[in-house]
mmCIF file of N, CA and C in Angstrom:
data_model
loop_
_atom_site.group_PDB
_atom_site.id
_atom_site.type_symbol
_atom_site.label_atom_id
_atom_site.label_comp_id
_atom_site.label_asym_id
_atom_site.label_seq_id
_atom_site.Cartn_x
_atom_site.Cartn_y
_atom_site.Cartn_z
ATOM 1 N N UNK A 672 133.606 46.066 54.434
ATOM 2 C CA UNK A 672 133.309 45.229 55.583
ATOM 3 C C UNK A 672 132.725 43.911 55.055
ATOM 4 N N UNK A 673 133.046 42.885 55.453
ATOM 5 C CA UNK A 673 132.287 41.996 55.096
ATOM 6 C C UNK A 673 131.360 41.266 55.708
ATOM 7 N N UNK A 674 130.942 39.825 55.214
ATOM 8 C CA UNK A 674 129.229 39.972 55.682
ATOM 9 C C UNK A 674 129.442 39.222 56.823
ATOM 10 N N UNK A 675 130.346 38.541 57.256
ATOM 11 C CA UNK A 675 130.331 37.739 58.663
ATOM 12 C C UNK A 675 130.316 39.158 59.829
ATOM 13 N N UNK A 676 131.173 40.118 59.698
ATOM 14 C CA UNK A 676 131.439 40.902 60.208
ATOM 15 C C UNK A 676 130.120 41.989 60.458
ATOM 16 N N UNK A 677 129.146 42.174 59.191
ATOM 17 C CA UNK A 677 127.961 43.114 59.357
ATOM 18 C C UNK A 677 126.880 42.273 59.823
ATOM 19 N N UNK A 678 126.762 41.031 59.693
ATOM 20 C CA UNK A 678 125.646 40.175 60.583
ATOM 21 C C UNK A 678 126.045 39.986 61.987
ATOM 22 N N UNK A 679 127.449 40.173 62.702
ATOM 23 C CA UNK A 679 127.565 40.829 63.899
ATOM 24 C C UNK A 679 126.772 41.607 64.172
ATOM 25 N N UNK A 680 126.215 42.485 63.708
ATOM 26 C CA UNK A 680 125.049 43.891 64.450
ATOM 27 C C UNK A 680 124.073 42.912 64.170
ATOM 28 N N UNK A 681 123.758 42.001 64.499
ATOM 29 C CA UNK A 681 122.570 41.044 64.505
ATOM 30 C C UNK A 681 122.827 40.645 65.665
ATOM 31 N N UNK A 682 121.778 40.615 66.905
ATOM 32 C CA UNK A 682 121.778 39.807 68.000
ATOM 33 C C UNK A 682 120.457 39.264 68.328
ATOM 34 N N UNK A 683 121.574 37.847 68.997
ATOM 35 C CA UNK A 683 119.430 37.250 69.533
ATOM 36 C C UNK A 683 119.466 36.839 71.203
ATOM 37 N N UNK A 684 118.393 37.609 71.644
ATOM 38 C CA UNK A 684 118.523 37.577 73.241
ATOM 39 C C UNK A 684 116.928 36.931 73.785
ATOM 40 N N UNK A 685 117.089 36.197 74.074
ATOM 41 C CA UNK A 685 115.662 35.929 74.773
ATOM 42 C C UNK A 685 114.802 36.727 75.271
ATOM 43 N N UNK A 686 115.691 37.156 76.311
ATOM 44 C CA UNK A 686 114.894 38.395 76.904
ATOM 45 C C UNK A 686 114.668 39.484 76.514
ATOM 46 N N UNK A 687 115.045 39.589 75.188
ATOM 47 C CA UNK A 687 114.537 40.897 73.887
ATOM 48 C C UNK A 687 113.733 40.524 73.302
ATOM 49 N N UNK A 688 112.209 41.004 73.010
ATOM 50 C CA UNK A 688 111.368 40.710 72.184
ATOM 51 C C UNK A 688 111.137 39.556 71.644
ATOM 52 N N UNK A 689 111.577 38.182 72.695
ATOM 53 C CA UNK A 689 111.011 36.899 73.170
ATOM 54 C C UNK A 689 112.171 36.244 71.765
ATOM 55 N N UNK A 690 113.438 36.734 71.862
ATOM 56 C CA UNK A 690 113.983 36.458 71.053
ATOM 57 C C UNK A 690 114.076 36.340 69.611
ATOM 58 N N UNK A 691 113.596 37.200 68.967
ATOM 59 C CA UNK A 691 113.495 38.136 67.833
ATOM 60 C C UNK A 691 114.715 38.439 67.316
ATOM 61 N N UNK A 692 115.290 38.288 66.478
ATOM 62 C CA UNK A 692 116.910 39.039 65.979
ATOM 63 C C UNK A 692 116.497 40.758 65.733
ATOM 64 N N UNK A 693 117.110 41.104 66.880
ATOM 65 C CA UNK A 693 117.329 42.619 66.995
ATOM 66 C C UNK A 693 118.683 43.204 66.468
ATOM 67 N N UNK A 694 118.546 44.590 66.512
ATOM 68 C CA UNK A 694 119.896 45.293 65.905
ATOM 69 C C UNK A 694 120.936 45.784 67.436
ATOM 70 N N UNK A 695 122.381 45.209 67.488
ATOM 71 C CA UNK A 695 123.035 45.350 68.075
ATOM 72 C C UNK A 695 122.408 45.658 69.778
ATOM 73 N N UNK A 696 121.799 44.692 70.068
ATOM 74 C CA UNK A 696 121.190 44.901 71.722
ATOM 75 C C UNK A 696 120.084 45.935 71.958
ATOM 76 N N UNK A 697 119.803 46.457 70.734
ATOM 77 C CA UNK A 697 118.711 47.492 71.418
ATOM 78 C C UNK A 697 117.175 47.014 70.894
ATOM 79 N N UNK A 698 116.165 47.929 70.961
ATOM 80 C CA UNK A 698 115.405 47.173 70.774
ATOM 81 C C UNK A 698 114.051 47.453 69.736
ATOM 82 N N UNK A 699 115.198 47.008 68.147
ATOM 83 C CA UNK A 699 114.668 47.746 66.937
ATOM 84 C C UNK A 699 114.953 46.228 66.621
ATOM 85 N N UNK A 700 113.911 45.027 66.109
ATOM 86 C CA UNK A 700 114.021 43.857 65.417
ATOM 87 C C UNK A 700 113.980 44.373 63.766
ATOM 88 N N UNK A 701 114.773 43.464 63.366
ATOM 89 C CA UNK A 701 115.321 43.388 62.375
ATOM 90 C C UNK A 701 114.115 43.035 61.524
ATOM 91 N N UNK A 702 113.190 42.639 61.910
ATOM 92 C CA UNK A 702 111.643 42.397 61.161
ATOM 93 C C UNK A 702 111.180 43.896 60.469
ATOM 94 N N UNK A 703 111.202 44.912 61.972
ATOM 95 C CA UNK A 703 110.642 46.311 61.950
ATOM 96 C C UNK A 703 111.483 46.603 60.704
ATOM 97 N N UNK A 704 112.864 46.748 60.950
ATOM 98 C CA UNK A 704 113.411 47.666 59.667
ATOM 99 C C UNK A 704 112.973 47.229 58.434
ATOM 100 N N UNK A 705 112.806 45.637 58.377
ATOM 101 C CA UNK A 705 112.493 45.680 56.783
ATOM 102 C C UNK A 705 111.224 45.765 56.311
ATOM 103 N N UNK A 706 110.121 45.762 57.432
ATOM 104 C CA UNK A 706 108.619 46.128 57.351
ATOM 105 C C UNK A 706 108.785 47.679 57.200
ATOM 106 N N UNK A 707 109.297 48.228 57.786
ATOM 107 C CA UNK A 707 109.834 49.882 56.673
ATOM 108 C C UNK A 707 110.015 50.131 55.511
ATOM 109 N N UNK A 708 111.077 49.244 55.408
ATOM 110 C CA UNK A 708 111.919 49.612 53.689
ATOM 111 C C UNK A 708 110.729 49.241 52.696
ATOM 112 N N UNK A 709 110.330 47.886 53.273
ATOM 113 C CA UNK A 709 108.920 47.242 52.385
ATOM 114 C C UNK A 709 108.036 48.358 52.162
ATOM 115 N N UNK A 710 107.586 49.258 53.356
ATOM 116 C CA UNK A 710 106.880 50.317 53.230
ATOM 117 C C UNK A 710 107.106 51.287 52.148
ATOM 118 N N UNK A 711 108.274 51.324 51.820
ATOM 119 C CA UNK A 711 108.548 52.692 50.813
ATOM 120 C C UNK A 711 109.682 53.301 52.127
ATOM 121 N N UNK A 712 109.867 53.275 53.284
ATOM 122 C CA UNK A 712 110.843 54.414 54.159
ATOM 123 C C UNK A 712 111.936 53.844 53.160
ATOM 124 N N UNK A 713 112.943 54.838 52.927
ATOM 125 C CA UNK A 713 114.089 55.497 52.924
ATOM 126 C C UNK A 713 115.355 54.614 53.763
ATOM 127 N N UNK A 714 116.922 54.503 53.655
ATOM 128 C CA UNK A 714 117.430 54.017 54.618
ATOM 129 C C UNK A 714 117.855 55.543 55.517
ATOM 130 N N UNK A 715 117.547 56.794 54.502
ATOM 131 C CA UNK A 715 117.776 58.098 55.278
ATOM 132 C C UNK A 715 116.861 58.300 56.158
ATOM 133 N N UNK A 716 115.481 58.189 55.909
ATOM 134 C CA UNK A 716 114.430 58.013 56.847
ATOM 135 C C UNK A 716 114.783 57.042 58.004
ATOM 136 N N UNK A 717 115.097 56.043 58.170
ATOM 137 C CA UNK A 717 115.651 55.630 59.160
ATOM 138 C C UNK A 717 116.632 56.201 59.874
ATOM 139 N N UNK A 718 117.738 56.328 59.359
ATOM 140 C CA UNK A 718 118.863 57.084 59.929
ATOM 141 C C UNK A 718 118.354 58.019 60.856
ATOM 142 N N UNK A 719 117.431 58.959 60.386
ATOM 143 C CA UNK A 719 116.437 60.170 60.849
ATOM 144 C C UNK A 719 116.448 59.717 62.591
ATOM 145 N N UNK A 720 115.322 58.726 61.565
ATOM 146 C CA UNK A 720 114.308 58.302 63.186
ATOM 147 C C UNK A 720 114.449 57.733 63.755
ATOM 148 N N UNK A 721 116.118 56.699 63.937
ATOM 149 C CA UNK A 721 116.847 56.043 64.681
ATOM 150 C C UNK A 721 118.451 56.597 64.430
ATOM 151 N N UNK A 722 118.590 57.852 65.409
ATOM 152 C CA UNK A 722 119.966 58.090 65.334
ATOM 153 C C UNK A 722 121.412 57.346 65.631
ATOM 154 N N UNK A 723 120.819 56.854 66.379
ATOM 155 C CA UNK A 723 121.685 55.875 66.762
ATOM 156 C C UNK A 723 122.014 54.517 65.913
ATOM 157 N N UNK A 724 121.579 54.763 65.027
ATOM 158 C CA UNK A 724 121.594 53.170 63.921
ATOM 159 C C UNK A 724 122.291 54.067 62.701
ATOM 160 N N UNK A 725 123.062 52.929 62.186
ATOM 161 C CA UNK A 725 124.430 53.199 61.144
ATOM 162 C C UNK A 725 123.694 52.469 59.849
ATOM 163 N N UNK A 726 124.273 52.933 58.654
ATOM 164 C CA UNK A 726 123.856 52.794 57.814
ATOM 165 C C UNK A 726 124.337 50.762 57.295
ATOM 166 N N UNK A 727 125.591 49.906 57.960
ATOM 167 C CA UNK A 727 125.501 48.964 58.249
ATOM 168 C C UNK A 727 125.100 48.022 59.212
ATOM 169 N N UNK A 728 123.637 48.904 59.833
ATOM 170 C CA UNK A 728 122.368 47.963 60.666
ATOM 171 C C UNK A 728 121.615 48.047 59.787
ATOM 172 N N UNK A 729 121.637 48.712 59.159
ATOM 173 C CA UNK A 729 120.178 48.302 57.869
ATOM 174 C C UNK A 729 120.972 47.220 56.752
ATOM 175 N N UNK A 730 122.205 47.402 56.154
ATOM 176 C CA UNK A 730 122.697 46.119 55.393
ATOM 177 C C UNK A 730 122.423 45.364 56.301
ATOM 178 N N UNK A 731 122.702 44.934 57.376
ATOM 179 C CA UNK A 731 122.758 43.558 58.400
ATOM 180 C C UNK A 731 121.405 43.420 58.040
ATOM 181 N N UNK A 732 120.108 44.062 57.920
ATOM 182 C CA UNK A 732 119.032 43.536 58.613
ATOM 183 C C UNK A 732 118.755 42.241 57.217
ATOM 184 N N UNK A 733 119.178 43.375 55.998
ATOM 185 C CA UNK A 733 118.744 43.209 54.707
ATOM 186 C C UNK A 733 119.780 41.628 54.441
ATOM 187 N N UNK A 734 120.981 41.749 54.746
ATOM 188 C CA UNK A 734 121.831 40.106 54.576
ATOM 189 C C UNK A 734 121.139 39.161 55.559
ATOM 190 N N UNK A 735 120.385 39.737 56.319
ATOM 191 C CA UNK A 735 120.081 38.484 57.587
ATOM 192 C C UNK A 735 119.009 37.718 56.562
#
């Protein structure tokens, strides 16, 4: 996939978290995931605790 295509799961909405780049409309900012990874979490640990998030919303967060 390439990267124009995985910074697609990047969106910015005003009315989301005062316009914050979030992951694909929901409402996990792309800040949070990498204040995780920074933490030491896992991208499996994520996966975990956001089922709904694919393992190219965490590349997106990381190319953004």
């Amino acid at each position: 996939m390439d990267e124009k295509k995985i910074l697609a799961r990047i969106t910015v909405n005003p009315k989301i978290f005062s316009g914050k780049p979030i992951i694909r409309g929901r409402r996990l900012a792309v800040e949070h995931v990498l204040g995780m990874l920074a933490a030491g979490d896992t991208v499996e640990t994520l996966l975990i605790g956001y089922p709904w998030l694919e393992p190219e919303d965490v590349q997106a967060c990381l190319l953004y």
